[in-house]
Coordinates of C-alpha atoms in Angstrom, one line a residue:
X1 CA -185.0 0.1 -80.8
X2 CA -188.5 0.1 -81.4
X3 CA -189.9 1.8 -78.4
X4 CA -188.1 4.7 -80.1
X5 CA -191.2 4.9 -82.4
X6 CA -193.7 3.1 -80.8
X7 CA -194.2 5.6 -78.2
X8 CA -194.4 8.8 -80.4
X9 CA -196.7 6.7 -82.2
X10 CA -199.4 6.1 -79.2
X11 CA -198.5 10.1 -78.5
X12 CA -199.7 10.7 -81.2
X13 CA -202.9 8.8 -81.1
X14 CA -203.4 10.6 -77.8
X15 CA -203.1 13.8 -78.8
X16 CA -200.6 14.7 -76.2
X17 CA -197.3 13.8 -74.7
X18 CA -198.0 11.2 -71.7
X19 CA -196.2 9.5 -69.3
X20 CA -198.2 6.1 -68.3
X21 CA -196.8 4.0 -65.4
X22 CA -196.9 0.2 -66.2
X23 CA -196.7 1.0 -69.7
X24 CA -193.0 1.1 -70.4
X25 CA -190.0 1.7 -68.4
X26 CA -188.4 3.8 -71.3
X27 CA -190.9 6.5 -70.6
X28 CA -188.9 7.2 -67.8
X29 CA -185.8 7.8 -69.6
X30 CA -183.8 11.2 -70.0
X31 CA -186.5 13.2 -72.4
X32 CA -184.2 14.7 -74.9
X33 CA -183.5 12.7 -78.0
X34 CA -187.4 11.1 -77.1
X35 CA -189.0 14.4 -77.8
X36 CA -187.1 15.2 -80.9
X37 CA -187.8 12.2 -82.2
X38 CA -192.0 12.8 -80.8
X39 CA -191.5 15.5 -82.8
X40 CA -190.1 14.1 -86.3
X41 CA -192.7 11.8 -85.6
X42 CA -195.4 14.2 -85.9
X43 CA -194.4 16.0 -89.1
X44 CA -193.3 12.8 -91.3
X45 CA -193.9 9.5 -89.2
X46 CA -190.9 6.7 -89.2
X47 CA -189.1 8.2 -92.0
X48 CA -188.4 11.3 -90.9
X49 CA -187.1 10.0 -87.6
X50 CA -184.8 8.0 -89.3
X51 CA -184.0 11.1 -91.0
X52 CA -183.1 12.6 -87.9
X53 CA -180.8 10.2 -86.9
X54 CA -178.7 10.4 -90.3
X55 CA -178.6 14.0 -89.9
X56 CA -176.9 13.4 -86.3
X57 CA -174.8 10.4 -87.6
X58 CA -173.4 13.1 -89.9
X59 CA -173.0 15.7 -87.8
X60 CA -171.1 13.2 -85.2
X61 CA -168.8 12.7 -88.4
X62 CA -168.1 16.4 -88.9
X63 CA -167.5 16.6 -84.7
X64 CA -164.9 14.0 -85.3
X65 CA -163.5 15.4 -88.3
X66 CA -162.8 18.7 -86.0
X67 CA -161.8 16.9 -83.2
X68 CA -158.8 15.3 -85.5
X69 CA -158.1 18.7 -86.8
X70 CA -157.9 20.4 -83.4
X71 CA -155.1 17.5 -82.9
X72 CA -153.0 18.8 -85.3
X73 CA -153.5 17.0 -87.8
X74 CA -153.8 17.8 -91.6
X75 CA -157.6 18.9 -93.5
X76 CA -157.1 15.1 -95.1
X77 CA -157.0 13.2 -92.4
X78 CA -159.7 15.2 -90.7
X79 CA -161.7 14.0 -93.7
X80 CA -160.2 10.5 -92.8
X81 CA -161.5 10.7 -88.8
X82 CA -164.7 11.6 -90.3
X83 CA -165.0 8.6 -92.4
X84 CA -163.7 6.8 -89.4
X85 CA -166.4 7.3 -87.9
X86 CA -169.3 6.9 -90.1
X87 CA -167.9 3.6 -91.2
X88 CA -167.8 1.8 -88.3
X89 CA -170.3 -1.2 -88.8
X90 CA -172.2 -0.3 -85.8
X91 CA -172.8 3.1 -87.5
X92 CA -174.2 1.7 -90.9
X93 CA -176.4 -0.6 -89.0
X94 CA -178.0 2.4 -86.9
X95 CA -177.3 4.8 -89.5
X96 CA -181.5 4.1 -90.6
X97 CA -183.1 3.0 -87.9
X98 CA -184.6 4.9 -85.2
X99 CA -182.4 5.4 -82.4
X100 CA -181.2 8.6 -80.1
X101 CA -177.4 7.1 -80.3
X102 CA -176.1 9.3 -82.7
X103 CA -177.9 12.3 -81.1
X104 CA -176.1 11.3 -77.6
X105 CA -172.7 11.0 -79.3
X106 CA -172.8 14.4 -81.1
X107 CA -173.3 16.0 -77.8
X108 CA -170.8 13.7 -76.3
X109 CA -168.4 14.8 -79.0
X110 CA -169.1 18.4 -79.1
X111 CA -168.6 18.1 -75.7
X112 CA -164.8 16.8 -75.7
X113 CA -164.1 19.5 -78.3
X114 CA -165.6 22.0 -76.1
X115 CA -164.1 21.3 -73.1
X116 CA -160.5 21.0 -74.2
X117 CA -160.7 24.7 -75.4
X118 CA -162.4 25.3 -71.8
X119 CA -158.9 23.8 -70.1
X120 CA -157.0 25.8 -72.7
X121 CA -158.3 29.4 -72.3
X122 CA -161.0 29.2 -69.6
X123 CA -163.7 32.0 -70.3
X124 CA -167.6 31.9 -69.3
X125 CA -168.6 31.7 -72.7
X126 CA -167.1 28.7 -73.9
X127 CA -168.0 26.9 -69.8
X128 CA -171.6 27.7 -70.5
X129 CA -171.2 26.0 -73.9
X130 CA -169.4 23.3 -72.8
X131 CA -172.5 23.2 -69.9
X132 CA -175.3 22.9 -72.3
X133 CA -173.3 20.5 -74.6
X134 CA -173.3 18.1 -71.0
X135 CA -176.7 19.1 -70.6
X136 CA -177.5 17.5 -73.7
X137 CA -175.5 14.4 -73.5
X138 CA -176.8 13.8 -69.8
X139 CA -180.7 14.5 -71.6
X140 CA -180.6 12.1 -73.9
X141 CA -179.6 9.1 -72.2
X142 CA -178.2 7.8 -68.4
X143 CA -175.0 7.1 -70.4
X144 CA -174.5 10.7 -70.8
X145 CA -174.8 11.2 -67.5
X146 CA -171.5 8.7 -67.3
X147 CA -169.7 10.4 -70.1
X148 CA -170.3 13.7 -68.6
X149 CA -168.7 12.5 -65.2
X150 CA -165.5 11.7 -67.0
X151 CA -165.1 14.9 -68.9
X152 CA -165.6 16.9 -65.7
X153 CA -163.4 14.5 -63.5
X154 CA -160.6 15.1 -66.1
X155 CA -161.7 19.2 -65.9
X156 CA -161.3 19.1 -62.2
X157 CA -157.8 17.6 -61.9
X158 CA -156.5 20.3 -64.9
X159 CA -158.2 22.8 -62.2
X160 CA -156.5 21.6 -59.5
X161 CA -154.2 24.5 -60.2
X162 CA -156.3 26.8 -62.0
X163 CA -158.4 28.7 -60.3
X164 CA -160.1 30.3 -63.4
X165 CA -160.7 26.6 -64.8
X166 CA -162.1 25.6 -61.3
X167 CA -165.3 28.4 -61.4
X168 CA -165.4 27.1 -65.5
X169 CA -165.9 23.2 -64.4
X170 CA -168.2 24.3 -61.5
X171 CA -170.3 26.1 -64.5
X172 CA -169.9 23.3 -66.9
X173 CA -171.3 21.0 -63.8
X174 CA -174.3 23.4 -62.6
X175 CA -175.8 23.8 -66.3
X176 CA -175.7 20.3 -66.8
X177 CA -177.0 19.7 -62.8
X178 CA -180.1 22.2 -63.5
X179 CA -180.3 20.4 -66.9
X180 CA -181.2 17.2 -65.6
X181 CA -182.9 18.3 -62.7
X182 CA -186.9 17.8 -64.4
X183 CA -186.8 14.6 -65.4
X184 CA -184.7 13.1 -61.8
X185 CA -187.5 15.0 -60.1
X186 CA -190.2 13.6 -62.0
X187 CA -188.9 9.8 -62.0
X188 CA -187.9 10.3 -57.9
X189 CA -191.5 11.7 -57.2
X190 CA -193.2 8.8 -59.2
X191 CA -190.8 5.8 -59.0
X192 CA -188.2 6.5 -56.1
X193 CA -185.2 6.3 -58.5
X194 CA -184.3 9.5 -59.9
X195 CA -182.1 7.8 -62.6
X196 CA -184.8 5.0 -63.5
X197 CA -184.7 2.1 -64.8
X198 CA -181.2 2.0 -64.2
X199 CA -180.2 0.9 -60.9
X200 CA -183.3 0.2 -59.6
X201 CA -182.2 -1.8 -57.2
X202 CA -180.7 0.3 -54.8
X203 CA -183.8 2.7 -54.3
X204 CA -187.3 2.2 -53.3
X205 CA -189.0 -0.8 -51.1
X206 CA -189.0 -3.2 -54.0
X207 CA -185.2 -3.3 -54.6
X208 CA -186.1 -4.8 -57.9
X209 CA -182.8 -5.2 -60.4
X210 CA -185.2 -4.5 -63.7
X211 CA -182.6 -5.4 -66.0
X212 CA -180.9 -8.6 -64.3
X213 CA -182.4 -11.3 -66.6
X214 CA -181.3 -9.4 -69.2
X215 CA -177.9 -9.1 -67.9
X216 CA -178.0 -12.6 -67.3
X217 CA -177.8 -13.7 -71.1
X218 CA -174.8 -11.5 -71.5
X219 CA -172.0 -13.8 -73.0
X220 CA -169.5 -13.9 -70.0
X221 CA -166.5 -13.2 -71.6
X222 CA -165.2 -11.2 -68.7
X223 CA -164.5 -13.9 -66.3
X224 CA -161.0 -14.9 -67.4
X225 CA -158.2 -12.1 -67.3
X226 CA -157.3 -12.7 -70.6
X227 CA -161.0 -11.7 -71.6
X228 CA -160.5 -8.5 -69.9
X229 CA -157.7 -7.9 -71.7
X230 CA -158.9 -8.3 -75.4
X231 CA -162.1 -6.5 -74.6
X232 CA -161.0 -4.0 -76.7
X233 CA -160.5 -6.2 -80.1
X234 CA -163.8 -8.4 -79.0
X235 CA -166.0 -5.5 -79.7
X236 CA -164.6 -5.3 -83.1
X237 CA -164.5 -8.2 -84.4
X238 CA -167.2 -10.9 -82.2
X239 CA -170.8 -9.7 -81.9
X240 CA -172.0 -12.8 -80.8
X241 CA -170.5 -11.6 -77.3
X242 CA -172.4 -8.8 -77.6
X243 CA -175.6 -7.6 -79.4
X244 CA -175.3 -8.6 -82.9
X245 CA -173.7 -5.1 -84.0
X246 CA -169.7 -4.7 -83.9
X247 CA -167.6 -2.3 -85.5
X248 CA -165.7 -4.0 -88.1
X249 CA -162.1 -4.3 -88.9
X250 CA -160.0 -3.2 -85.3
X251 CA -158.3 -0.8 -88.0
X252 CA -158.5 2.2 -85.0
X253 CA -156.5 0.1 -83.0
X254 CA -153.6 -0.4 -85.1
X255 CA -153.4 3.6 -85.7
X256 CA -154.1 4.2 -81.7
X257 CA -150.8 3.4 -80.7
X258 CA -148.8 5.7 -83.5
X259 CA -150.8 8.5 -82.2
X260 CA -149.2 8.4 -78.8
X261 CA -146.0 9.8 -78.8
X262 CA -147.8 12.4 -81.3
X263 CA -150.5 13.7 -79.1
X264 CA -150.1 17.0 -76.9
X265 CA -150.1 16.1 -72.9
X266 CA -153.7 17.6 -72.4
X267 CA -155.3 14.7 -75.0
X268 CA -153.4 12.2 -74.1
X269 CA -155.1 12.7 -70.5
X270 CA -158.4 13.4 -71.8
X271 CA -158.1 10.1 -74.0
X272 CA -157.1 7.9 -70.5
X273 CA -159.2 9.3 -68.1
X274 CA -162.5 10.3 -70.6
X275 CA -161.8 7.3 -73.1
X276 CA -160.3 4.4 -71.1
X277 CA -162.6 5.2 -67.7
X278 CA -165.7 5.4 -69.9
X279 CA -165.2 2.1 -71.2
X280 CA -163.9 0.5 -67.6
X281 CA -167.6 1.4 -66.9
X282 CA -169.0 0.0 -69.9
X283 CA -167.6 -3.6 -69.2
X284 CA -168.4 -3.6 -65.6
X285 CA -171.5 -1.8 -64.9
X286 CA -173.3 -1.2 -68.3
X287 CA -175.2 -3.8 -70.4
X288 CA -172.7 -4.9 -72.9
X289 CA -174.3 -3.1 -76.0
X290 CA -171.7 -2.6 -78.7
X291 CA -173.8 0.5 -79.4
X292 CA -173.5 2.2 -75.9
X293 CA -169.9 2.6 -76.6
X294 CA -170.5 5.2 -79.6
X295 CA -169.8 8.0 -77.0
X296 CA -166.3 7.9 -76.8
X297 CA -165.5 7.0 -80.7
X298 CA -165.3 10.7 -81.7
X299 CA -162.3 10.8 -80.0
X300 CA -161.2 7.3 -80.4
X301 CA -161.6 8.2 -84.4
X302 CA -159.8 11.4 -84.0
X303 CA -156.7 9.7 -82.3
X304 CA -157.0 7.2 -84.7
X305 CA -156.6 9.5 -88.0
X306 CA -153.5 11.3 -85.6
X307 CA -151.9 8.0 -85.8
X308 CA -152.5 7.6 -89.5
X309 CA -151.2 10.7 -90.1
X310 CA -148.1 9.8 -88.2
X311 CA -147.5 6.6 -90.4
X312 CA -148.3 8.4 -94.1
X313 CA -145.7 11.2 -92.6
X314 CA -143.1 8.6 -91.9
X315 CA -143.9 7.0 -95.5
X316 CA -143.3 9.8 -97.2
X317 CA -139.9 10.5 -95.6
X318 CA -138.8 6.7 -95.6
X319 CA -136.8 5.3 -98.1
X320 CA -138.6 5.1 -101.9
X321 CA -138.9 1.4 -101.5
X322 CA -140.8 1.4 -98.5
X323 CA -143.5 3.2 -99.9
X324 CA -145.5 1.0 -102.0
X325 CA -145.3 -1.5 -98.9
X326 CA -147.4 1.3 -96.6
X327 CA -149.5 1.8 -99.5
X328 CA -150.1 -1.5 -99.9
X329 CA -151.3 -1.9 -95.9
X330 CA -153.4 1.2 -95.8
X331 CA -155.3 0.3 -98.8
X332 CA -155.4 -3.8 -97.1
X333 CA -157.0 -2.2 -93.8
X334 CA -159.4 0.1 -96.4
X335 CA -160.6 -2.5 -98.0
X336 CA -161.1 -4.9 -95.2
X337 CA -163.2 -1.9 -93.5
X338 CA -165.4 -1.7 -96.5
X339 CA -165.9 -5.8 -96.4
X340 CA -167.5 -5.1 -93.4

């Protein structure tokens, strides 16, 4: 993550914002969360960015918090989907460093929230909201660009019967087209590939894959079946597969599943098609960064405090001698988070 200050530190130098071919290939990355950070840069150097990033680590939190609440869920365990979130290993580790991550899964979450009040009451204020919230996830980085795909394919199969929803999504998707449009223009008008580095080889005369030695080292734990299939608790609990960073006890996945039969219809969609399909394209198309799958934890972490709530409400209604017993395994699966 050092680019993320090295290159507001030659800016600086400069005098100016430049874009130098040859000299790095993250130049040409989606400008948002770069300039911002340019910017904290300028006022207070590498301590302020990380600043930056805290403040959007946070803010990610209190996204989460409100995602758990629109659920249903009580103020507590909207305080609990906040801490969810913030707690995750990966998060500490990135918490002070500098990095647009945390910027990229605000929008990202914001965006979820957004969009689920779009499909419920479809008006042109909350599309165009919803539009610049995808405009800033598909700004900061090409995985927003992936995110944003799967909020508006789930938008366009509520829509399918919805006329007023259809003209919202085809909002939603211009803002965040005409968004975007700068920076493809400028990387298709210097290097070919409006989306470069990524997918470099399938544009230009060179058809050069930029990152396929580094995909090369990639553990290749996705060649069995049964790899697949506990791709899920491998990110958790093995970074060794990965890049060093995990996210700590799998203590989301053992509320996910009580959340199920709890959830409205219209989020459990959104959590298939947004949460699974985002992470479908992690593991076969994405460079298996623990940290590129912070997009989709808001609402992973939301679910999550859904499905606590679910147990604690069974607790509390259960037999007196079953109570210590669930209080004993929450604060177990506490405790084990904070180990980590």
């Amino acid at each position: 993550l050092r680019y993320h200050l090295r290159l507001p530190a030659r800016d600086l130098a400069l005098g100016r914002i430049a874009l130098i071919p040859g000299w790095s290939i993250y130049e040409f990355l989606p400008p948002l969360g770069h300039s911002l950070n340019h910017m904290a840069y300028a006022f207070g150097g590498a301590t302020t960015v990380s600043a930056l990033n805290m403040t959007w680590q946070l803010l990610t939190g209190v996204i989460t918090g409100m995602l758990a609440h629109r659920m249903g869920v009580h103020y507590v365990f909207s305080v609990l989907a906040f801490l969810f979130m913030i707690s995750q290993r990966v998060s500490i580790n990135l918490s002070a460093v500098a990095s647009v991550e945390f910027m990229l899964t605000a929008y990202c979450g914001g965006l979820v929230l957004c969009a689920m009040l779009v499909a419920r009451k479809p008006t042109p204020a909350l599309a165009i909201v919803a539009g610049l919230l995808g405009a800033g996830a598909s700004n900061v980085k090409h995985s927003g660009i992936v995110f944003l795909t799967c909020v508006l394919s789930w938008l366009a199969i509520r829509a399918l019967g919805n006329h007023t929803l259809r003209i919202a999504t085809l909002t939603i998707s211009a803002i965040a087209g005409l968004a975007a449009l700068p920076w493809m223009t400028r990387n298709w008008l210097i290097m070919d590939n409006p989306i470069f580095p990524a997918f470099h080889q399938m544009f230009g005369d060179e058809k050069i894959d930029i990152f396929q030695q580094f995909l090369s080292t990639q553990h290749p734990f996705l060649d069995s079946s049964l790899g697949f299939l506990l791709a899920p608790l491998t990110i958790f609990i093995n970074p060794q597969l990965f890049d060093g960073l995990q996210f700590g006890l799998p203590i989301i996945l053992l509320f996910l599943p009580f959340a199920i039969p709890e959830l409205a219809r219209d989020w459990r969609q959104m959590l298939a098609i947004v949460g699974v399909v985002y992470f479908i394209v992690w593991l076969l198309f994405m460079p298996l960064l623990v940290r590129f799958l912070l997009p989709i934890f808001p609402l992973f972490c939301a679910v999550a405090a859904v499905g606590a709530n679910t147990i604690f409400s069974a607790g509390v209604r259960a037999h007196p001698a079953y109570r210590p017993i669930i209080a004993s395994v929450l604060v177990a699966l506490v405790a084990g988070q904070l180990a980590f």
